[in-house]
Tab-separated table of C-alpha atoms and ligand atoms in Angstrom:
chain	number	residue	atom	x	y	z
A	1	MET	CA	-197.321	-74.719	90.128
A	2	ALA	CA	-195.319	-75.223	86.962
A	3	THR	CA	-193.792	-78.603	86.598
A	4	ASP	CA	-192.167	-80.180	83.583
A	5	ALA	CA	-194.672	-83.061	83.977
A	6	GLY	CA	-194.234	-85.407	80.966
A	7	ASN	CA	-190.556	-84.470	80.392
A	8	PRO	CA	-188.434	-87.070	82.112
A	9	ILE	CA	-186.108	-85.916	85.071
A	10	PRO	CA	-182.697	-85.539	83.399
A	11	ARG	CA	-180.018	-87.927	84.399
A	12	PHE	CA	-177.778	-87.207	87.438
A	13	PRO	CA	-174.111	-87.975	87.591
A	14	ALA	CA	-172.964	-91.732	88.100
A	15	GLY	CA	-172.635	-92.616	91.771
A	16	PHE	CA	-175.223	-90.037	92.779
A	17	LEU	CA	-176.524	-90.686	96.379
A	18	TRP	CA	-180.299	-90.768	96.342
A	19	GLY	CA	-181.799	-90.848	99.937
A	20	VAL	CA	-184.101	-89.827	102.573
A	21	SER	CA	-183.462	-88.172	105.984
A	22	THR	CA	-184.812	-88.426	109.468
A	23	SER	CA	-183.840	-87.586	112.859
A	24	ALA	CA	-183.647	-89.625	116.171
A	25	HIS	CA	-185.787	-87.407	118.411
A	26	GLN	CA	-188.488	-86.973	115.816
A	27	ILE	CA	-189.007	-90.689	114.961
A	28	GLU	CA	-187.530	-93.081	117.529
A	29	GLY	CA	-189.687	-92.811	120.633
A	30	GLY	CA	-188.357	-95.228	123.084
A	31	ALA	CA	-187.984	-92.353	125.464
A	32	ASP	CA	-187.745	-94.622	128.653
A	33	GLU	CA	-184.783	-96.643	127.067
A	34	ARG	CA	-182.433	-93.573	126.770
A	35	GLY	CA	-181.253	-90.642	128.981
A	36	PRO	CA	-183.095	-87.315	128.932
A	37	SER	CA	-182.587	-84.719	126.363
A	38	VAL	CA	-183.307	-80.975	126.387
A	39	TRP	CA	-186.345	-81.694	124.118
A	40	ASP	CA	-187.847	-83.957	126.822
A	41	ALA	CA	-187.988	-81.059	129.536
A	42	PHE	CA	-189.002	-78.582	126.807
A	43	THR	CA	-192.011	-80.579	125.482
A	44	ALA	CA	-193.065	-81.166	129.290
A	45	THR	CA	-193.405	-77.282	129.551
A	46	PRO	CA	-197.200	-76.500	128.642
A	47	GLY	CA	-197.464	-74.109	125.758
A	48	GLN	CA	-194.115	-74.985	124.058
A	49	VAL	CA	-195.338	-77.513	121.585
A	50	LYS	CA	-198.337	-76.300	119.633
A	51	ASP	CA	-200.432	-79.520	120.003
A	52	GLY	CA	-199.184	-80.257	123.333
A	53	SER	CA	-197.623	-83.710	122.227
A	54	THR	CA	-194.391	-85.142	123.150
A	55	ALA	CA	-191.891	-87.442	121.228
A	56	ALA	CA	-191.966	-90.155	123.959
A	57	VAL	CA	-193.385	-92.597	121.347
A	58	ALA	CA	-193.140	-90.685	118.002
A	59	CYS	CA	-193.101	-93.316	115.102
A	60	ASP	CA	-191.771	-95.730	117.672
A	61	HIS	CA	-188.977	-96.427	115.335
A	62	VAL	CA	-186.632	-98.079	117.944
A	63	HIS	CA	-189.140	-100.980	117.800
A	64	ARG	CA	-190.261	-100.810	114.280
A	65	HIS	CA	-186.875	-100.207	112.608
A	66	ARG	CA	-187.119	-103.438	110.563
A	67	GLU	CA	-190.209	-102.312	109.124
A	68	ASP	CA	-188.657	-98.923	108.325
A	69	VAL	CA	-185.714	-100.325	106.647
A	70	ALA	CA	-187.895	-102.516	104.461
A	71	LEU	CA	-189.687	-99.293	103.531
A	72	LEU	CA	-186.381	-97.916	102.530
A	73	ALA	CA	-185.461	-100.954	100.612
A	74	GLU	CA	-188.736	-101.035	98.779
A	75	LEU	CA	-188.320	-97.348	98.033
A	76	GLY	CA	-184.991	-98.052	96.199
A	77	VAL	CA	-182.843	-95.311	97.889
A	78	ASN	CA	-178.999	-95.996	98.090
A	79	ALA	CA	-178.447	-94.056	101.166
A	80	TYR	CA	-180.533	-93.375	104.450
A	81	ARG	CA	-179.410	-90.230	106.718
A	82	PHE	CA	-180.524	-90.792	110.248
A	83	SER	CA	-179.361	-89.358	113.485
A	84	VAL	CA	-177.712	-91.095	116.505
A	85	SER	CA	-179.081	-89.899	119.736
A	86	TRP	CA	-176.402	-88.775	122.139
A	87	PRO	CA	-178.821	-89.447	125.220
A	88	ARG	CA	-179.452	-92.904	123.880
A	89	VAL	CA	-175.846	-93.696	123.296
A	90	ARG	CA	-175.067	-92.614	127.050
A	91	SER	CA	-177.688	-95.360	128.146
A	92	ASP	CA	-176.815	-99.016	128.639
A	93	LYS	CA	-177.740	-100.610	125.491
A	94	GLY	CA	-178.072	-97.440	123.384
A	95	LEU	CA	-175.475	-98.333	120.777
A	96	ASP	CA	-176.838	-101.783	120.312
A	97	PHE	CA	-179.833	-100.202	118.560
A	98	TYR	CA	-177.629	-98.266	116.169
A	99	ASP	CA	-175.493	-101.363	115.662
A	100	ARG	CA	-178.448	-103.325	114.499
A	101	LEU	CA	-179.917	-100.626	112.571
A	102	VAL	CA	-176.551	-100.330	110.444
A	103	ASP	CA	-176.321	-104.092	110.041
A	104	ASP	CA	-179.975	-104.132	108.581
A	105	LEU	CA	-179.251	-101.266	106.349
A	106	CYS	CA	-176.129	-102.921	105.068
A	107	ALA	CA	-178.041	-106.116	104.462
A	108	ALA	CA	-180.507	-104.318	102.590
A	109	GLY	CA	-178.270	-102.529	100.382
A	110	VAL	CA	-178.742	-99.088	101.787
A	111	ARG	CA	-175.736	-96.925	102.731
A	112	PRO	CA	-176.167	-95.621	106.371
A	113	VAL	CA	-175.248	-91.978	106.856
A	114	PRO	CA	-175.485	-91.069	110.415
A	115	THR	CA	-175.836	-87.470	111.709
A	116	LEU	CA	-174.024	-87.249	115.196
A	117	PHE	CA	-176.151	-84.337	116.487
A	118	HIS	CA	-179.692	-83.435	115.394
A	119	TRP	CA	-180.659	-81.002	118.291
A	120	ASP	CA	-181.437	-83.688	121.008
A	121	LEU	CA	-178.609	-82.635	123.615
A	122	PRO	CA	-178.249	-84.513	126.713
A	123	ALA	CA	-180.174	-82.630	129.205
A	124	ASP	CA	-177.222	-81.740	131.684
A	125	LEU	CA	-175.357	-80.193	128.890
A	126	ASP	CA	-175.417	-76.749	127.471
A	127	TRP	CA	-174.042	-75.309	124.258
A	128	LEU	CA	-173.178	-72.114	126.196
A	129	GLU	CA	-170.482	-73.918	127.808
A	130	ARG	CA	-167.380	-74.621	125.759
A	131	ASP	CA	-166.958	-78.046	127.585
A	132	THR	CA	-169.926	-79.394	125.581
A	133	ALA	CA	-167.877	-79.230	122.329
A	134	GLU	CA	-165.287	-81.443	124.152
A	135	ARG	CA	-167.838	-83.905	125.392
A	136	PHE	CA	-169.208	-84.112	121.920
A	137	ALA	CA	-165.782	-85.142	120.528
A	138	GLU	CA	-165.624	-88.083	123.240
A	139	TYR	CA	-169.090	-89.249	122.317
A	140	VAL	CA	-168.315	-89.153	118.635
A	141	SER	CA	-165.112	-91.344	119.152
A	142	LEU	CA	-167.295	-93.733	121.063
A	143	VAL	CA	-169.809	-94.101	118.209
A	144	ALA	CA	-167.196	-94.213	115.465
A	145	GLY	CA	-165.410	-96.895	117.420
A	146	ARG	CA	-168.568	-98.980	117.351
A	147	LEU	CA	-169.940	-98.334	114.022
A	148	GLY	CA	-167.020	-97.315	111.892
A	149	ASP	CA	-166.370	-100.753	110.369
A	150	ARG	CA	-169.607	-100.430	108.631
A	151	VAL	CA	-170.213	-96.628	108.295
A	152	THR	CA	-168.067	-94.828	105.966
A	153	LYS	CA	-170.029	-91.642	105.378
A	154	TRP	CA	-170.535	-89.162	108.474
A	155	ILE	CA	-172.362	-86.066	109.129
A	156	THR	CA	-171.203	-84.100	112.389
A	157	LEU	CA	-174.064	-81.597	112.964
A	158	ASN	CA	-177.414	-80.778	111.660
A	159	GLU	CA	-178.111	-77.187	111.209
A	160	PRO	CA	-176.263	-75.286	113.824
A	161	ALA	CA	-177.824	-72.112	112.588
A	162	GLU	CA	-181.345	-73.327	113.234
A	163	HIS	CA	-180.476	-74.777	116.569
A	164	THR	CA	-178.759	-71.460	117.581
A	165	LEU	CA	-181.537	-69.185	116.409
A	166	LEU	CA	-184.659	-71.147	117.290
A	167	GLY	CA	-183.392	-72.683	120.445
A	168	HIS	CA	-181.251	-70.155	122.112
A	169	ALA	CA	-181.964	-66.771	120.426
A	170	LEU	CA	-185.738	-67.055	119.952
A	171	GLY	CA	-186.604	-69.678	122.497
A	172	VAL	CA	-189.205	-71.559	120.297
A	173	HIS	CA	-187.122	-74.838	120.256
A	174	ALA	CA	-185.405	-76.572	123.079
A	175	PRO	CA	-183.659	-75.586	125.279
A	176	GLY	CA	-186.020	-72.548	124.954
A	177	LYS	CA	-183.605	-69.708	125.796
A	178	ARG	CA	-184.423	-66.261	124.457
A	179	LEU	CA	-181.033	-64.721	124.366
A	180	LEU	CA	-181.207	-62.929	121.065
A	181	PHE	CA	-177.673	-61.967	120.221
A	182	ASP	CA	-176.083	-63.188	123.297
A	183	ALA	CA	-176.638	-66.736	121.690
A	184	LEU	CA	-173.678	-66.369	119.576
A	185	PRO	CA	-171.416	-68.343	121.643
A	186	VAL	CA	-173.894	-71.358	121.089
A	187	ALA	CA	-173.044	-71.125	117.417
A	188	HIS	CA	-169.221	-70.947	118.290
A	189	HIS	CA	-169.317	-74.004	120.596
A	190	GLN	CA	-171.218	-75.966	118.025
A	191	LEU	CA	-168.642	-74.895	115.239
A	192	LEU	CA	-165.843	-76.101	117.664
A	193	ALA	CA	-167.635	-79.235	118.434
A	194	HIS	CA	-167.939	-79.943	114.648
A	195	GLY	CA	-164.067	-79.301	114.230
A	196	LEU	CA	-163.283	-81.542	117.109
A	197	ALA	CA	-165.631	-84.191	115.725
A	198	VAL	CA	-163.987	-84.005	112.326
A	199	ARG	CA	-160.595	-84.681	114.084
A	200	ALA	CA	-162.000	-87.593	116.191
A	201	LEU	CA	-163.516	-89.129	113.083
A	202	ARG	CA	-160.278	-88.935	111.255
A	203	ALA	CA	-158.414	-90.413	114.258
A	204	SER	CA	-161.016	-93.432	113.927
A	205	GLY	CA	-160.129	-93.723	110.036
A	206	ALA	CA	-163.156	-91.947	108.692
A	207	ALA	CA	-162.419	-90.647	105.294
A	208	ASP	CA	-165.855	-89.309	104.004
A	209	ILE	CA	-166.959	-86.439	106.426
A	210	GLY	CA	-169.564	-83.692	106.088
A	211	VAL	CA	-171.907	-81.300	107.674
A	212	ALA	CA	-175.612	-80.415	107.105
A	213	ASN	CA	-176.041	-76.610	107.402
A	214	SER	CA	-179.315	-74.822	106.695
A	215	HIS	CA	-178.737	-72.406	103.836
A	216	GLY	CA	-181.105	-70.497	101.537
A	217	PRO	CA	-180.830	-67.388	99.222
A	218	THR	CA	-181.845	-64.231	100.885
A	219	TRP	CA	-183.937	-61.841	98.929
A	220	ALA	CA	-183.886	-58.096	99.772
A	221	ALA	CA	-187.464	-56.679	100.139
A	222	SER	CA	-186.425	-53.753	97.909
A	223	THR	CA	-183.323	-51.894	96.350
A	224	GLU	CA	-183.464	-49.306	99.175
A	225	ALA	CA	-180.340	-49.122	101.379
A	226	PRO	CA	-182.220	-50.098	104.590
A	227	ASP	CA	-183.632	-53.268	103.032
A	228	LEU	CA	-180.382	-54.312	101.426
A	229	GLU	CA	-178.454	-53.777	104.804
A	230	ALA	CA	-181.047	-55.934	106.478
A	231	ALA	CA	-181.141	-58.772	104.059
A	232	ASP	CA	-177.135	-58.607	104.013
A	233	PHE	CA	-177.266	-59.074	107.772
A	234	TYR	CA	-179.739	-62.000	107.491
A	235	ASP	CA	-177.563	-63.576	104.803
A	236	LEU	CA	-174.651	-63.252	107.241
A	237	LEU	CA	-176.510	-65.027	110.007
A	238	LEU	CA	-177.984	-67.901	108.140
A	239	ASN	CA	-175.414	-68.500	105.591
A	240	ARG	CA	-171.903	-66.947	106.141
A	241	LEU	CA	-171.704	-67.257	110.017
A	242	PHE	CA	-171.829	-71.152	109.480
A	243	ALA	CA	-170.061	-71.560	105.875
A	244	ASP	CA	-167.169	-69.076	106.069
A	245	PRO	CA	-165.622	-70.774	109.543
A	246	LEU	CA	-165.680	-74.135	107.903
A	247	LEU	CA	-164.861	-73.223	104.397
A	248	LEU	CA	-162.627	-70.284	104.736
A	249	GLY	CA	-161.456	-70.460	108.354
A	250	ARG	CA	-162.729	-67.244	109.443
A	251	TYR	CA	-165.731	-65.450	110.697
A	252	PRO	CA	-167.661	-62.555	108.570
A	253	ASP	CA	-166.202	-59.159	109.370
A	254	GLY	CA	-167.351	-58.037	113.031
A	255	ILE	CA	-168.434	-61.441	114.232
A	256	GLY	CA	-165.219	-63.000	115.593
A	257	GLU	CA	-164.933	-60.326	118.225
A	258	LEU	CA	-168.122	-61.345	119.678
A	259	MET	CA	-167.263	-65.043	120.098
A	260	PRO	CA	-165.868	-66.479	123.048
A	261	GLY	CA	-162.270	-67.969	123.906
A	262	ASP	CA	-159.364	-68.106	121.646
A	263	VAL	CA	-161.235	-67.566	118.484
A	264	GLU	CA	-158.198	-67.668	116.193
A	265	ALA	CA	-157.050	-71.016	117.582
A	266	ASP	CA	-160.482	-72.544	117.566
A	267	LEU	CA	-160.995	-71.324	113.826
A	268	LYS	CA	-157.910	-73.813	112.987
A	269	VAL	CA	-159.963	-76.719	114.314
A	270	ILE	CA	-163.371	-75.402	112.912
A	271	ALA	CA	-161.803	-75.297	109.476
A	272	GLU	CA	-160.713	-78.963	109.395
A	273	PRO	CA	-160.939	-79.903	105.743
A	274	LEU	CA	-164.331	-81.661	104.876
A	275	ASP	CA	-164.783	-84.213	102.161
A	276	TRP	CA	-168.250	-82.775	101.314
A	277	TYR	CA	-170.441	-80.044	102.336
A	278	GLY	CA	-174.318	-80.779	102.981
A	279	ILE	CA	-176.940	-78.241	102.513
A	280	ASN	CA	-180.630	-78.565	103.899
A	281	TYR	CA	-182.801	-76.204	101.650
A	282	TYR	CA	-186.213	-75.309	101.921
A	283	ALA	CA	-187.089	-71.736	100.739
A	284	PRO	CA	-185.634	-68.478	100.147
A	285	THR	CA	-186.339	-65.708	102.727
A	286	ARG	CA	-187.311	-62.313	101.771
A	287	VAL	CA	-185.926	-59.710	104.159
A	288	GLY	CA	-186.447	-55.988	104.566
A	289	ALA	CA	-185.471	-53.171	107.251
A	290	PRO	CA	-187.024	-53.985	110.770
A	291	GLN	CA	-190.546	-52.781	111.150
A	292	GLY	CA	-190.486	-52.095	115.087
A	293	ALA	CA	-193.112	-54.768	115.733
A	294	GLU	CA	-193.234	-58.354	116.332
A	295	ILE	CA	-193.718	-60.470	113.196
A	296	GLU	CA	-195.249	-63.851	112.960
A	297	PHE	CA	-193.563	-65.896	110.284
A	298	GLY	CA	-193.406	-69.347	109.036
A	299	GLY	CA	-194.426	-70.705	112.483
A	300	VAL	CA	-192.177	-68.644	114.340
A	301	THR	CA	-192.612	-65.167	116.167
A	302	MET	CA	-189.903	-62.790	115.834
A	303	PRO	CA	-189.408	-60.059	118.170
A	304	ALA	CA	-189.400	-56.579	117.296
A	305	GLU	CA	-185.666	-55.832	118.580
A	306	LEU	CA	-184.277	-57.795	115.511
A	307	PRO	CA	-182.491	-55.591	112.996
A	308	PHE	CA	-184.285	-57.197	110.178
A	309	SER	CA	-187.905	-58.268	109.228
A	310	VAL	CA	-188.829	-61.344	107.460
A	311	GLN	CA	-191.574	-60.790	104.771
A	312	GLU	CA	-193.798	-62.702	102.632
A	313	ILE	CA	-192.664	-63.806	99.087
A	314	GLU	CA	-195.762	-63.004	97.099
A	315	GLY	CA	-197.143	-64.889	94.017
A	316	ARG	CA	-195.810	-68.398	95.121
A	317	PRO	CA	-197.630	-71.470	96.255
A	318	VAL	CA	-197.116	-71.964	99.964
A	319	THR	CA	-196.816	-75.342	101.887
A	320	ASP	CA	-199.234	-76.096	104.850
A	321	PHE	CA	-196.436	-74.785	107.049
A	322	GLY	CA	-196.640	-71.314	105.071
A	323	TRP	CA	-193.317	-71.550	103.481
A	324	PRO	CA	-193.119	-70.638	99.930
A	325	VAL	CA	-192.386	-73.067	97.007
A	326	VAL	CA	-189.459	-71.746	95.034
A	327	PRO	CA	-187.443	-74.604	93.368
A	328	GLU	CA	-185.182	-72.124	91.526
A	329	GLY	CA	-183.873	-70.813	94.948
A	330	LEU	CA	-181.964	-74.160	95.019
A	331	THR	CA	-180.258	-73.351	91.800
A	332	GLU	CA	-179.466	-69.725	92.839
A	333	LEU	CA	-178.293	-71.187	96.153
A	334	LEU	CA	-175.662	-73.418	94.793
A	335	THR	CA	-174.392	-71.128	92.086
A	336	THR	CA	-174.062	-68.412	94.608
A	337	PHE	CA	-172.135	-70.774	96.917
A	338	ARG	CA	-169.876	-72.003	94.029
A	339	ASP	CA	-169.199	-68.391	93.052
A	340	ARG	CA	-168.473	-67.149	96.747
A	341	TYR	CA	-166.439	-70.093	97.821
A	342	GLY	CA	-164.746	-71.251	94.556
A	343	ASP	CA	-162.415	-74.183	95.117
A	344	ARG	CA	-162.736	-73.952	98.665
A	345	LEU	CA	-166.268	-75.614	98.473
A	346	PRO	CA	-166.050	-79.367	98.589
A	347	PRO	CA	-168.525	-81.485	96.422
A	348	VAL	CA	-172.143	-80.509	97.758
A	349	VAL	CA	-174.932	-82.909	99.017
A	350	ILE	CA	-178.454	-81.773	99.513
A	351	THR	CA	-178.868	-83.350	102.977
A	352	GLU	CA	-182.642	-82.112	103.288
A	353	ASN	CA	-185.305	-80.889	100.994
A	354	GLY	CA	-189.049	-81.273	101.412
A	355	CYS	CA	-192.293	-79.894	102.390
A	356	SER	CA	-195.144	-80.374	104.758
A	357	TYR	CA	-198.850	-81.145	103.402
A	358	PRO	CA	-201.520	-83.344	104.558
A	359	GLY	CA	-202.847	-86.510	103.012
A	360	VAL	CA	-201.707	-89.674	101.534
A	361	ASP	CA	-202.551	-88.631	97.727
A	362	ASP	CA	-199.936	-85.700	97.964
A	363	GLN	CA	-199.692	-84.258	94.579
A	364	ASP	CA	-198.461	-81.043	96.103
A	365	ARG	CA	-195.468	-82.765	97.607
A	366	ILE	CA	-194.780	-84.341	94.285
A	367	ALA	CA	-194.972	-81.125	92.455
A	368	TYR	CA	-192.450	-79.660	95.060
A	369	LEU	CA	-190.047	-82.428	94.974
A	370	ASP	CA	-190.217	-82.767	91.087
A	371	GLY	CA	-189.482	-78.876	90.906
A	372	HIS	CA	-186.550	-79.133	93.128
A	373	VAL	CA	-184.912	-82.100	91.719
A	374	ARG	CA	-185.178	-80.194	88.265
A	375	ALA	CA	-183.677	-77.084	90.042
A	376	LEU	CA	-180.817	-79.234	91.396
A	377	HIS	CA	-180.078	-80.588	87.845
A	378	ARG	CA	-179.859	-77.021	86.598
A	379	ALA	CA	-177.049	-76.449	89.204
A	380	VAL	CA	-175.081	-79.741	88.106
A	381	GLU	CA	-175.548	-78.292	84.387
A	382	ALA	CA	-174.171	-74.845	85.584
A	383	GLY	CA	-171.072	-76.739	86.821
A	384	VAL	CA	-171.758	-77.217	90.650
A	385	ASP	CA	-170.284	-80.344	91.800
A	386	VAL	CA	-173.505	-82.023	93.460
A	387	ARG	CA	-173.137	-85.696	94.658
A	388	GLY	CA	-176.403	-86.452	96.341
A	389	TYR	CA	-179.907	-85.555	97.361
A	390	PHE	CA	-181.907	-86.631	100.371
A	391	VAL	CA	-185.606	-85.884	100.862
A	392	TRP	CA	-186.749	-84.851	104.182
A	393	SER	CA	-188.366	-87.084	105.405
A	394	LEU	CA	-189.106	-90.907	105.181
A	395	LEU	CA	-191.923	-90.749	107.796
A	396	ASP	CA	-194.329	-88.267	109.119
A	397	ASN	CA	-192.675	-87.464	112.385
A	398	PHE	CA	-192.553	-85.191	115.533
A	399	GLU	CA	-192.011	-81.727	113.816
A	400	TRP	CA	-190.568	-80.082	116.870
A	401	ALA	CA	-192.545	-77.176	118.080
A	402	GLU	CA	-195.372	-77.951	115.718
A	403	GLY	CA	-195.883	-81.521	117.210
A	404	TYR	CA	-197.414	-83.958	114.777
A	405	ALA	CA	-199.522	-81.162	113.000
A	406	ARG	CA	-197.104	-81.021	110.055
A	407	ARG	CA	-196.283	-84.008	107.825
A	408	PHE	CA	-193.311	-84.036	105.809
A	409	GLY	CA	-193.174	-87.809	105.177
A	410	LEU	CA	-193.236	-89.831	101.889
A	411	VAL	CA	-194.683	-92.508	104.203
A	412	HIS	CA	-197.983	-91.547	106.415
A	413	VAL	CA	-197.852	-92.458	109.895
A	414	ASP	CA	-201.108	-92.973	111.786
A	415	PHE	CA	-200.080	-91.720	115.410
A	416	GLY	CA	-202.777	-93.851	116.906
A	417	THR	CA	-202.095	-97.129	115.561
A	418	LEU	CA	-198.496	-96.343	114.279
A	419	GLU	CA	-199.353	-97.952	110.805
A	420	ARG	CA	-197.124	-96.773	108.011
A	421	THR	CA	-198.873	-96.118	104.511
A	422	PRO	CA	-196.807	-95.011	101.612
A	423	LYS	CA	-198.115	-91.697	99.869
A	424	ALA	CA	-198.209	-90.987	96.205
A	425	SER	CA	-195.059	-89.135	96.615
A	426	TYR	CA	-193.396	-92.410	97.771
A	427	HIS	CA	-194.287	-94.127	94.497
A	428	TRP	CA	-193.249	-91.125	92.589
A	429	TYR	CA	-189.846	-91.035	94.248
A	430	ARG	CA	-189.505	-94.766	93.689
A	431	GLU	CA	-190.061	-94.330	89.942
A	432	LEU	CA	-187.561	-91.586	89.852
A	433	LEU	CA	-184.870	-93.921	91.561
A	434	ARG	CA	-185.681	-96.597	89.138
A	435	ALA	CA	-185.249	-94.252	86.184
A	436	GLN	CA	-182.003	-93.067	87.632
A	437	ALA	CA	-180.809	-96.427	88.364
A	438	PRO	CA	-177.473	-97.598	86.503
A	439	THR	CA	-178.409	-99.649	83.534
A	440	ALA	CA	-176.087	-102.953	83.394
B	501	GBH	C1	-185.107	-78.837	109.049
B	501	GBH	O1	-185.023	-77.470	109.764
B	501	GBH	C2	-184.652	-79.792	110.368
B	501	GBH	O2	-183.464	-80.238	110.174
B	501	GBH	C3	-185.778	-80.955	110.583
B	501	GBH	O3	-185.463	-81.604	111.882
B	501	GBH	C4	-187.113	-80.588	110.451
B	501	GBH	O4	-187.956	-81.466	110.695
B	501	GBH	C5	-187.331	-80.026	108.917
B	501	GBH	O5	-186.290	-79.017	108.657
B	501	GBH	C6	-188.490	-79.415	108.686
B	501	GBH	O6	-188.902	-78.431	109.373
B	501	GBH	O7	-190.906	-69.373	106.583
B	501	GBH	O8	-190.207	-69.668	104.157
B	501	GBH	O9	-188.718	-68.484	105.611
B	501	GBH	C7	-185.486	-76.626	108.839
B	501	GBH	C8	-185.227	-75.336	109.259
B	501	GBH	C9	-186.464	-73.118	109.454
B	501	GBH	C10	-186.152	-74.156	107.309
B	501	GBH	C11	-187.428	-72.182	108.898
B	501	GBH	C12	-187.345	-73.268	106.780
B	501	GBH	C13	-188.452	-71.206	107.202
B	501	GBH	C14	-188.864	-70.918	105.769
B	501	GBH	N1	-186.275	-74.251	108.637
B	501	GBH	N2	-187.195	-72.061	107.592
B	501	GBH	S1	-189.742	-69.601	105.627
């Protein structure tokens, strides 16, 4: 892959956030010290997680968070994005854990950036129910009341698009529902939960609130009308369905009618102004007309009934997950968003970017990250107001339906001994952060 190896990475604006991201269910373990989540039931069902593993122990982060905070401090990030587990907060001493974590992060000079929901819904709740959005806002008030004296930057939801698609439309993630387009209310209720959470956070005094949405450019397979139409629809599902309500206060044409409840009233809540907009970027998607057959893609089986087909992007290196490596897709995505939303788009933070490769001498990961950081800088040069970049992920972890087979960490985890070993990419990122650090 082409890198500008040798040329230093250009400087980013002053005050830029440089971080890494994780999520509770993927690293914490300590499953018997929290309430059950939809993921516990899902992983207990044979065949759902490819290697048959569970996240009961994962990286055992709840018992080793000191060591992990030390890894963050040594890495030199100025921010750490983690998620708060709603099932843990519901248990007796659940908030005590986050209280200690936040204290330790502050003591280490690393800014805590919690995500309030990253897919681990309490087992008795269901996003098909509107009430879940109200319950979420109550939980958010509780967390903000406890951590808000030290946490100033908040993320409501992680990737409601993927949680809807993978968890409720295709059934390859928890809760394993295969509803296809009947999953649309799940998107609406999460968006409503987001808006109610923004209100709850504001009421607690929070002034720096964002979201982490999954987005990527959609590339039509050809310029033939059926391919263009299919690609436009895919772009609607992944990008506009989740960005338009937040940024413009409306659904894309034809979608609002499919949503439950008083949609116009809900959109007023959903469009509560945000201080910044978080984007998780991995790769563009090439999309064409449906092919009338099931498609296996990027670890997911897509049913034949879908009105589009996801196709391979040729001539690109792929990660061990099979995802193509396309750094300029990040520049394209950001300039497209700026053109599409204009001054309705608040400052942007890349809340996830990363790749899965095996090994500790992970030169492929360095090439991926190097390419994407440069592509991000090109977006800055093109005038996009970008305020931060978070690598997914600090640690190898429980990669959902893939179990422990896919390794996204800058730090290797031996899942037998739980020993952490910084990879070559950790040292590379550390050098980048040193070079970016303000000089006195
Ligand atoms: C994120 O989801 C999650 O927030 C995080 O928990 C997870 O561990 C991480 O990413 C890594 O998976 O086959 O080329 O079309 C990412 C959602 C969905 C993004 C699949 C990339 C396929 C790319 N991903 N998508 S491709």
